[in-house]
Short mmCIF file of C-alpha atoms and ligand atoms in Angstrom, two decimals:
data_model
loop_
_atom_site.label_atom_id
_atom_site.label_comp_id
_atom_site.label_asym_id
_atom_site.label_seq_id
_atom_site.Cartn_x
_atom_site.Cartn_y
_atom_site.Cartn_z
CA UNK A 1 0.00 0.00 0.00
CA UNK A 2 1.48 3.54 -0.73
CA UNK A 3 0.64 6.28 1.33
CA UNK A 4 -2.41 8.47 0.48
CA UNK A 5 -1.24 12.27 1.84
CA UNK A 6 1.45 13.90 -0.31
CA UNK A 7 4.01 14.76 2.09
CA UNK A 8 3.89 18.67 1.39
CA UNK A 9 0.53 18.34 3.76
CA UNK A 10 3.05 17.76 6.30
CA UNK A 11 4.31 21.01 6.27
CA UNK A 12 2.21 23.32 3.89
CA UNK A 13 0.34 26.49 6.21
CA UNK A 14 -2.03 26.52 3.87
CA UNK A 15 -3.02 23.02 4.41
CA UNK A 16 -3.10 23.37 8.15
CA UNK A 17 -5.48 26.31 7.10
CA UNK A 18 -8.12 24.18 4.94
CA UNK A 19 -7.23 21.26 7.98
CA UNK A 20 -8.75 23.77 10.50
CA UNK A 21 -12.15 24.35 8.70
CA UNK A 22 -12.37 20.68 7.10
CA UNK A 23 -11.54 18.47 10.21
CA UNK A 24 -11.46 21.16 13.12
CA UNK A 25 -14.11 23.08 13.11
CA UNK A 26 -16.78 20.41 11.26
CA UNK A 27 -16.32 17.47 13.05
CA UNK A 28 -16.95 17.14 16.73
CA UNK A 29 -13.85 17.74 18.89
CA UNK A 30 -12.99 16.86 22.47
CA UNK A 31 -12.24 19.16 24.96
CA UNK A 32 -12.22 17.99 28.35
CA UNK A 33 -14.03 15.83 31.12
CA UNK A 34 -17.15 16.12 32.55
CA UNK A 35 -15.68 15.60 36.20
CA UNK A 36 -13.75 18.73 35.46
CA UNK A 37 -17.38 20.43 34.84
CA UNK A 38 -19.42 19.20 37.09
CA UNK A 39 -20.04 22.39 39.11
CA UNK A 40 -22.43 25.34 38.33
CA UNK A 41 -19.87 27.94 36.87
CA UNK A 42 -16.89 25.51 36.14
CA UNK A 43 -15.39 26.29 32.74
CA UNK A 44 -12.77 24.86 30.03
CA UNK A 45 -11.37 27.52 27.99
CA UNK A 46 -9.49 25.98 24.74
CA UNK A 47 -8.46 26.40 21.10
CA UNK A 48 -10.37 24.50 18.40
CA UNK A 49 -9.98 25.31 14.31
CA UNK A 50 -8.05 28.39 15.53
CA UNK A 51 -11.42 29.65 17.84
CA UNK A 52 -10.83 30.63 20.84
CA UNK A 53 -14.03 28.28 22.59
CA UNK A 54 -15.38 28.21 26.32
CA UNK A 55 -17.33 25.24 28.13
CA UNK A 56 -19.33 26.52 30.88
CA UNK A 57 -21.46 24.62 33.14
CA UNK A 58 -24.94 26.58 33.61
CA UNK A 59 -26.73 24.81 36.59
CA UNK A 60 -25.87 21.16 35.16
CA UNK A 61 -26.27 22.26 31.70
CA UNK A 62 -23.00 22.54 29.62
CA UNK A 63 -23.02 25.29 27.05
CA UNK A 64 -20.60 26.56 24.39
CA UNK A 65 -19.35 29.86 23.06
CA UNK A 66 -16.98 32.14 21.08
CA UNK A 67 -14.02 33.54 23.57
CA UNK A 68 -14.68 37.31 22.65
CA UNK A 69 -16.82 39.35 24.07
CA UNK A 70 -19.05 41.21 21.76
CA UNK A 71 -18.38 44.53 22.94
CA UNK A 72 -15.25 45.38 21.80
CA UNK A 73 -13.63 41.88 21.36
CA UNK A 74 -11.62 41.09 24.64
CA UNK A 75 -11.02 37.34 25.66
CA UNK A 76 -13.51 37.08 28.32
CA UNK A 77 -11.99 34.13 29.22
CA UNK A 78 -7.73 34.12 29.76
CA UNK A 79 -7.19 30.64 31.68
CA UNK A 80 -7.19 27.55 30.47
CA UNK A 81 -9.69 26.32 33.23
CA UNK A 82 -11.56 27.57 36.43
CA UNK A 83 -14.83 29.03 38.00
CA UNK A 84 -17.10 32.29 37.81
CA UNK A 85 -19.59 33.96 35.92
CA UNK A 86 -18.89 34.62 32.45
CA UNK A 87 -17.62 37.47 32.89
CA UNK A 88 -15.30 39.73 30.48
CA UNK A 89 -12.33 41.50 32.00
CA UNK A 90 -11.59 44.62 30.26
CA UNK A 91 -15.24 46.44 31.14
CA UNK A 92 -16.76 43.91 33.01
CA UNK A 93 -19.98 42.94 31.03
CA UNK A 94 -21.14 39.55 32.25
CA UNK A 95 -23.16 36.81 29.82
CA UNK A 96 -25.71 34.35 31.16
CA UNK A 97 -26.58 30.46 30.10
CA UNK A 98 -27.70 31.98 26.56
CA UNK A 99 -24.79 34.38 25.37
CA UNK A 100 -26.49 37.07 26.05
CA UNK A 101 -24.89 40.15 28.25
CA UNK A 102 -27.15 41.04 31.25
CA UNK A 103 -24.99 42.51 33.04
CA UNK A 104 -23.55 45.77 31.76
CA UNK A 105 -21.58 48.46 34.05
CA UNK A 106 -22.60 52.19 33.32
CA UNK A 107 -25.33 50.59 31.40
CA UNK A 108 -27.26 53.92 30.93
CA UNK A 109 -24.31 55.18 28.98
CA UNK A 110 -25.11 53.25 26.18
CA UNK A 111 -28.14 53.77 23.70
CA UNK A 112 -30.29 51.54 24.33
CA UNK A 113 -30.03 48.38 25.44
CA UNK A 114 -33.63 46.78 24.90
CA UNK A 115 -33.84 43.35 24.66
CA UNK A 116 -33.59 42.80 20.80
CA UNK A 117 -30.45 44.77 20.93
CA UNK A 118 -29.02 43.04 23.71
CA UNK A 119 -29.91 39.22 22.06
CA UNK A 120 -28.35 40.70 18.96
CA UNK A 121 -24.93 41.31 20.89
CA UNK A 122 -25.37 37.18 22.33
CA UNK A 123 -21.73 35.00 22.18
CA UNK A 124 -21.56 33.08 19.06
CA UNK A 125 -22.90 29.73 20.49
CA UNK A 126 -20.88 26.02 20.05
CA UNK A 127 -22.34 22.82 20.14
CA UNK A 128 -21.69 20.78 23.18
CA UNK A 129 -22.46 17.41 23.87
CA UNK A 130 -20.99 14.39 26.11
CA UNK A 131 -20.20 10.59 25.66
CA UNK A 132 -19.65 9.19 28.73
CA UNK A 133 -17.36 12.23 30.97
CA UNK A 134 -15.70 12.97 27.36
CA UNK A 135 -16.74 16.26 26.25
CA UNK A 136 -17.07 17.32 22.97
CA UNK A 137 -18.00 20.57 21.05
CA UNK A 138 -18.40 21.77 17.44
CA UNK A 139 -18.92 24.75 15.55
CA UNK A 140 -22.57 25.49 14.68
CA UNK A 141 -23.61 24.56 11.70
CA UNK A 142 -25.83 21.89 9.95
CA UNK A 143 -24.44 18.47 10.83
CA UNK A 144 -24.40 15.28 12.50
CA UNK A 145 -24.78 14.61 16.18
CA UNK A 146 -22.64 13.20 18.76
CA UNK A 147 -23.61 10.03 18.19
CA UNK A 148 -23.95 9.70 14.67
CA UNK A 149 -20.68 11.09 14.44
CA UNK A 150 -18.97 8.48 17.06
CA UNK A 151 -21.09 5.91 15.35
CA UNK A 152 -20.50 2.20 16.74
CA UNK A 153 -17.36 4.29 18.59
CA UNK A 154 -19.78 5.90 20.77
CA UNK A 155 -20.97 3.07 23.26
CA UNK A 156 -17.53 1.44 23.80
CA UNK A 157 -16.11 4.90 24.64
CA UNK A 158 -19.44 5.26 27.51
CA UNK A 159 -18.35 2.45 28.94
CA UNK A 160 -14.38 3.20 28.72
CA UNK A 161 -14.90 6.68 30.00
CA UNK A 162 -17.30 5.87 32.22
CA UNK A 163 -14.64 3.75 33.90
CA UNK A 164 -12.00 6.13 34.40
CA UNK A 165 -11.05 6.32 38.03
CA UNK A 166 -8.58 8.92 39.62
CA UNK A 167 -6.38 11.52 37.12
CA UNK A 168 -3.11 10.12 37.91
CA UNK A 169 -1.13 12.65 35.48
CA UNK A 170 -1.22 15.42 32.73
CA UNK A 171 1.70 15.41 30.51
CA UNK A 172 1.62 18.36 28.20
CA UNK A 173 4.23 19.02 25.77
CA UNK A 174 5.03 21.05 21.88
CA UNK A 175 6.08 18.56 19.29
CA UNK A 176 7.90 19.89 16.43
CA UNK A 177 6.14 18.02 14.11
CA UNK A 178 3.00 18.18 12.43
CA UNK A 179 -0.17 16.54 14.08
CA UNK A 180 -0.63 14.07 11.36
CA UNK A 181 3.14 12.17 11.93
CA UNK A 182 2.26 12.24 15.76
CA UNK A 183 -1.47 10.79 15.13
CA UNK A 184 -0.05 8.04 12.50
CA UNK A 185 3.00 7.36 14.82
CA UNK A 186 0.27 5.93 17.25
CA UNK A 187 -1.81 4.11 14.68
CA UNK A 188 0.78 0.94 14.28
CA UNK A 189 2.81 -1.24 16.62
CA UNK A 190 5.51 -1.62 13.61
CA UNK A 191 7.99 1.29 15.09
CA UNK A 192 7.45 -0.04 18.58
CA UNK A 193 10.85 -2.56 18.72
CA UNK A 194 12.89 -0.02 17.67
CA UNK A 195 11.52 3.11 19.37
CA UNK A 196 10.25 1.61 22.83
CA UNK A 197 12.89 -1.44 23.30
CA UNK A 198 12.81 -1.15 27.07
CA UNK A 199 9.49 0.60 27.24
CA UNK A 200 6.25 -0.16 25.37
CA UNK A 201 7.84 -2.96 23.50
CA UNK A 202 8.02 -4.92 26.69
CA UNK A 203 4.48 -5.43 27.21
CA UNK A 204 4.52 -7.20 23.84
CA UNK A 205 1.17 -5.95 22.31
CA UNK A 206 0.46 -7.47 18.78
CA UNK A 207 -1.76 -8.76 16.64
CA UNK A 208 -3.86 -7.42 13.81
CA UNK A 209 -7.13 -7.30 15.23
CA UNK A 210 -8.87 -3.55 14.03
CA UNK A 211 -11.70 -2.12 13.71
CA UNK A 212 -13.17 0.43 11.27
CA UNK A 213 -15.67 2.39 12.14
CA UNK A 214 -16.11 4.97 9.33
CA UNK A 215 -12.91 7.29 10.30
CA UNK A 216 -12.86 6.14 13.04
CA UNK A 217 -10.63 2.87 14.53
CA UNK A 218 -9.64 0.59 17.57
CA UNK A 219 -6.92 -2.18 18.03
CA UNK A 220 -7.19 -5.20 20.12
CA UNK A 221 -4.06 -6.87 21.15
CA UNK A 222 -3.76 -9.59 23.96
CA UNK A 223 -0.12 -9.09 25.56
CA UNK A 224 2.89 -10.76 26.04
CA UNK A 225 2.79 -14.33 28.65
CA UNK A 226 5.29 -12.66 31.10
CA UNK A 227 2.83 -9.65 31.23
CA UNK A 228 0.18 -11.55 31.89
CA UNK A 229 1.36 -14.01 34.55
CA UNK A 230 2.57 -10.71 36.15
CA UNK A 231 -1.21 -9.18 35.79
CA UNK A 232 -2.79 -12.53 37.20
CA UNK A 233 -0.76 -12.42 40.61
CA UNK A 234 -2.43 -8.42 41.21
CA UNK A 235 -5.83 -8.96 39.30
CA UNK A 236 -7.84 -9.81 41.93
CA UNK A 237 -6.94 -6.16 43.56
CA UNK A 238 -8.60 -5.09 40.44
CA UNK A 239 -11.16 -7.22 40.51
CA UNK A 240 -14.31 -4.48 41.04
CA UNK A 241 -12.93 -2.63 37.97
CA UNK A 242 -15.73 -1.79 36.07
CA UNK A 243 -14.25 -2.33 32.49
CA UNK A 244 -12.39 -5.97 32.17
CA UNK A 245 -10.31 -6.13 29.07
CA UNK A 246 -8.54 -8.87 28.06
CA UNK A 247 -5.23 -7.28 27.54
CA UNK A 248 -4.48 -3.47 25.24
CA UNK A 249 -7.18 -2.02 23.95
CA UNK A 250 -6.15 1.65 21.79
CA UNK A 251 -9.60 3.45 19.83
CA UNK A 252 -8.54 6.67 17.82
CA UNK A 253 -11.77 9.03 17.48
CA UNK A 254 -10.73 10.91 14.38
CA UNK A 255 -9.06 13.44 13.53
CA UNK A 256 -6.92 14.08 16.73
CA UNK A 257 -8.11 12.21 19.91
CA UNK A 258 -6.88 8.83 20.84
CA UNK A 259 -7.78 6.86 23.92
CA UNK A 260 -6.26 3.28 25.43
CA UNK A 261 -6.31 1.18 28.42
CA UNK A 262 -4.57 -1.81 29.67
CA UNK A 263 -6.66 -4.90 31.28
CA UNK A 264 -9.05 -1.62 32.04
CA UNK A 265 -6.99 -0.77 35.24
CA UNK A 266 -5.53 2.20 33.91
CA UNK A 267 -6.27 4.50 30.71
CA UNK A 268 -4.87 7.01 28.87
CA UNK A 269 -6.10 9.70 26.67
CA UNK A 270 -4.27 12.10 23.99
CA UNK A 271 -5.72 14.75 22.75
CA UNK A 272 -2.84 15.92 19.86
CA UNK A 273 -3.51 19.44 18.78
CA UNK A 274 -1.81 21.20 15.74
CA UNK A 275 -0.62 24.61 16.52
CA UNK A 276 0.63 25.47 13.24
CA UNK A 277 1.97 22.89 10.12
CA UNK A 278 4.87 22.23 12.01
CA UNK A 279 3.83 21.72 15.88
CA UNK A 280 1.87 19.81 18.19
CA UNK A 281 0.45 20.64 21.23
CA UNK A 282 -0.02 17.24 22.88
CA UNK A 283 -1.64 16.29 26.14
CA UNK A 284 -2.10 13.13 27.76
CA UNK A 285 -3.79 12.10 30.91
CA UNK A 286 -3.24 8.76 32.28
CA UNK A 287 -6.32 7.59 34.94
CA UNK A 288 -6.50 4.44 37.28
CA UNK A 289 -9.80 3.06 37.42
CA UNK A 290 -12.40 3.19 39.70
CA UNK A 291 -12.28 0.41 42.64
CA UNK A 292 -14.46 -0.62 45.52
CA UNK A 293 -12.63 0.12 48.59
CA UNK A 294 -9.16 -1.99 49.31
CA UNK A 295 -7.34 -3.01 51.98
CA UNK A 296 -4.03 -1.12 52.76
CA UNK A 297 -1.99 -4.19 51.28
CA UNK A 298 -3.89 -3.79 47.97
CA UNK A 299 -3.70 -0.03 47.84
CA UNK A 300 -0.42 -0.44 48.08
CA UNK A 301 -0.17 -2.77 45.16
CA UNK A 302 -2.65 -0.25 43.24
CA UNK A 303 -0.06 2.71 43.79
CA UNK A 304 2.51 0.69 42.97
CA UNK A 305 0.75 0.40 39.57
CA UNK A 306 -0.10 3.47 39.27
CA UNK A 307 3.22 4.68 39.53
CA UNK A 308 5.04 2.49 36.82
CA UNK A 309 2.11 3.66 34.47
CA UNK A 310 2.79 6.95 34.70
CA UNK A 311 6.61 6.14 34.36
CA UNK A 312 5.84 4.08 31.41
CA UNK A 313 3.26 6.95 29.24
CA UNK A 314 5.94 9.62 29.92
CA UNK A 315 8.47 7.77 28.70
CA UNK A 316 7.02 6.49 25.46
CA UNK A 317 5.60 9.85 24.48
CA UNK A 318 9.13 11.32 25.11
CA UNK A 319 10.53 9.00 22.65
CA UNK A 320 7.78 9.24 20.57
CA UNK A 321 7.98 12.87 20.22
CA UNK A 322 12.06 12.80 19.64
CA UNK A 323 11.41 9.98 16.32
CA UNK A 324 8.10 12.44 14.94
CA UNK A 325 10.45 15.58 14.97
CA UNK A 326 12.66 13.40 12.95
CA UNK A 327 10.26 12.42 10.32
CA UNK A 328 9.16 15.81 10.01
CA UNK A 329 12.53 16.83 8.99
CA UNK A 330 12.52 14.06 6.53
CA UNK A 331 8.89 14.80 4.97
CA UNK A 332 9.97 18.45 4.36
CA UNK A 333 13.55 16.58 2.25
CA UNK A 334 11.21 14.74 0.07
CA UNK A 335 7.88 14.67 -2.44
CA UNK A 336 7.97 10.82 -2.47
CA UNK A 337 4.63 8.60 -1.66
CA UNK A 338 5.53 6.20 1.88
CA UNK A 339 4.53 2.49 1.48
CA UNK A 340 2.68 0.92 4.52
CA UNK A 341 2.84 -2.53 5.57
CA UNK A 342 -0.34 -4.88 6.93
CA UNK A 343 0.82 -3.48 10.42
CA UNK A 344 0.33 -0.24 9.42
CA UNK A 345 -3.17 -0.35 8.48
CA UNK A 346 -4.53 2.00 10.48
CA UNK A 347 -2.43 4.89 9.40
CA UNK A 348 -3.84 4.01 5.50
CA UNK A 349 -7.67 3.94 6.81
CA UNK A 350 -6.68 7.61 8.90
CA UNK A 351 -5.01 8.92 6.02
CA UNK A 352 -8.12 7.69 3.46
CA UNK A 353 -10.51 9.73 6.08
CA UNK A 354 -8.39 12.80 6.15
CA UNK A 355 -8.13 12.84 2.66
CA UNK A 356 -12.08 12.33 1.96
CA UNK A 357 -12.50 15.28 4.68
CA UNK A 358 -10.26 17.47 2.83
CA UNK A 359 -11.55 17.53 -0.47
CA UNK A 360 -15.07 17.94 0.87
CA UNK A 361 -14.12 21.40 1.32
S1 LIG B 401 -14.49 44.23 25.70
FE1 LIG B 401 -15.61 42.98 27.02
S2 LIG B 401 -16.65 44.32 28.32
FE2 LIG B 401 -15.58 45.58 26.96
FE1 LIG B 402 5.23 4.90 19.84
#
């Protein structure tokens, strides 16, 4: 199989430009967890398709909007995360659930403010909507739901997300690559030997077990004997987990978001977010899972877990990121189609949806 994106979209700004309407700003896109918004005024401020977009929680609802304030364009929000009314810093006018300002200093100093006028100066509005505590958002604008959109996707990632214990860590970092080698670079086990030898490698994942889900894909792979005799000596610690998998399980929800777990006692999500043709901003959050109480011997075991997890995801995104800035040096020294092996058949189904996306627009 040769490779279906030309390697200029590797590096091209005006690709990254079309990329942020055609994949960013029409498709659904996460942005946080619920558990991080689950009280009345909590917000998630973050960049999607190059909009600056908040998530507010309005008494239990969850609503979406455009960071600038209609009055004369400030951020109203500045941090990445936090509490309050939506208020805008530079005069002070404050929004409610809808958009729409209601709270205006010196409001008499205006013309007037009836209520027409003030609807007319509303937030532009996003689409919000949940799967599980994953929280998603989207542009306004005729489409597909949630649901339709995460297709058969949607209930496995309920019941993966819904099983996601304690945040153990949040590893953010700027690749200097684009988000496409980073996303690809976690679609196949083929690099894994040579990139992860004492790391990744060693739990001995493999096996060609995917699914396709329109762009959408997951990969099965039972692990390697020594990792499992290991497992079966601490599994009954881990025995009220509510998710039982029977070794790796790793689902990418396209374009940018991918989310794994091992034996479903501990997950990890990336969310890999292109700053420009060139960089990645890449998160990852690793979680244990949620257990009935334990004894003090088995939360010992449980934090002994917990630590080498964390070791182990910081340790195979760092190598990670040091082979993708690598191939995005190479991608820029050459206008030559890759060739993909059976292994690497996730990366051709990603790079057939990315493609289909782009020339919709
Ligand atoms: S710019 Fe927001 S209140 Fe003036
Ligand atoms: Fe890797």
């Amino acid at each position: 199989m040769k490779t279906l994106i030309p390697t200029a979209f590797y590096s091209d700004p005006s690709i990254f430009h079309r990329e942020q309407s055609a994949l960013f700003q029409d498709q659904w896109h996460f942005v946080g967890f619920t558990f991080d918004l689950k009280n009345h005024h909590d917000y998630i401020c973050t960049e999607v398709g190059g909009y600056s977009v908040v998530i507010q929680n309005f008494d239990g609802d969850l609503k979406g909007f455009h960071n600038v304030c209609s009055h004369r364009f400030s951020p109203i929000r500045t941090n990445s995360c936090g509490n309050g009314v939506l208020q805008c810093p530079y005069h002070g006018w404050i929004y409610n659930r809808e958009g729409i300002p209601y709270a205006i200093p010196k409001r008499p100093r205006f013309e007037t403010f009836d209520a027409p006028a003030l609807e007319a100066l509303s937030l532009e509005s996003w689409q919000v909507e949940t799967c599980g505590s994953l929280v998603f958002t989207k542009k306004p604008a005729n489409g597909v739901s949630l649901v339709d959109y995460l297709g058969e996707s949607y209930d496995d990632l309920v019941s993966i997300s819904s099983a996601v214990g304690p945040k153990l860590d949040c590893n953010e970092m700027v690749i200097k690559s684009n988000w496409k080698i980073v996303v690809e670079n976690t679609l196949e086990s083929y690099h894994v030997g040579f990139i992860h030898p004492q790391t990744f490698n060693k739990l001995g994942a493999s096996g060609f077990e995917f699914k396709f889900n329109g762009p959408h894909s997951s990969w099965t792979a039972p692990l390697a004997d020594k990792v499992n005799k290991s497992w079966s000596r601490v599994a009954s610690t881990f025995s009220t987990r509510p998710l039982q998998v029977d070794g790796y399980l790793h689902h990418l929800i396209f374009p940018n978001l991918t989310i794994a777990t091992t034996f479903g006692a501990s997950f990890s999500v990336q969310l890999f977010k292109p700053l420009n043709a060139q960089e990645t901003h890449f998160t990852s959050w690793v979680f244990s899972t949620q257990l009935d109480e334990l004894s003090n011997a088995q939360e010992s075991i449980v934090d002994m877990m917990n630590q080498s997890v964390i070791e182990l995801n910081r340790s195979v995104f760092a190598e990670d990121k040091a082979i993708c800035e690598q191939v995005q040096i190479g991608t820029s020294r050459t206008g030559k189609a890759g060739v993909l092996s059976e292994e690497e058949y996730r990366v051709f189904e990603f790079q057939k949806a990315y493609m289909g996306a782009m020339s919709s627009i």
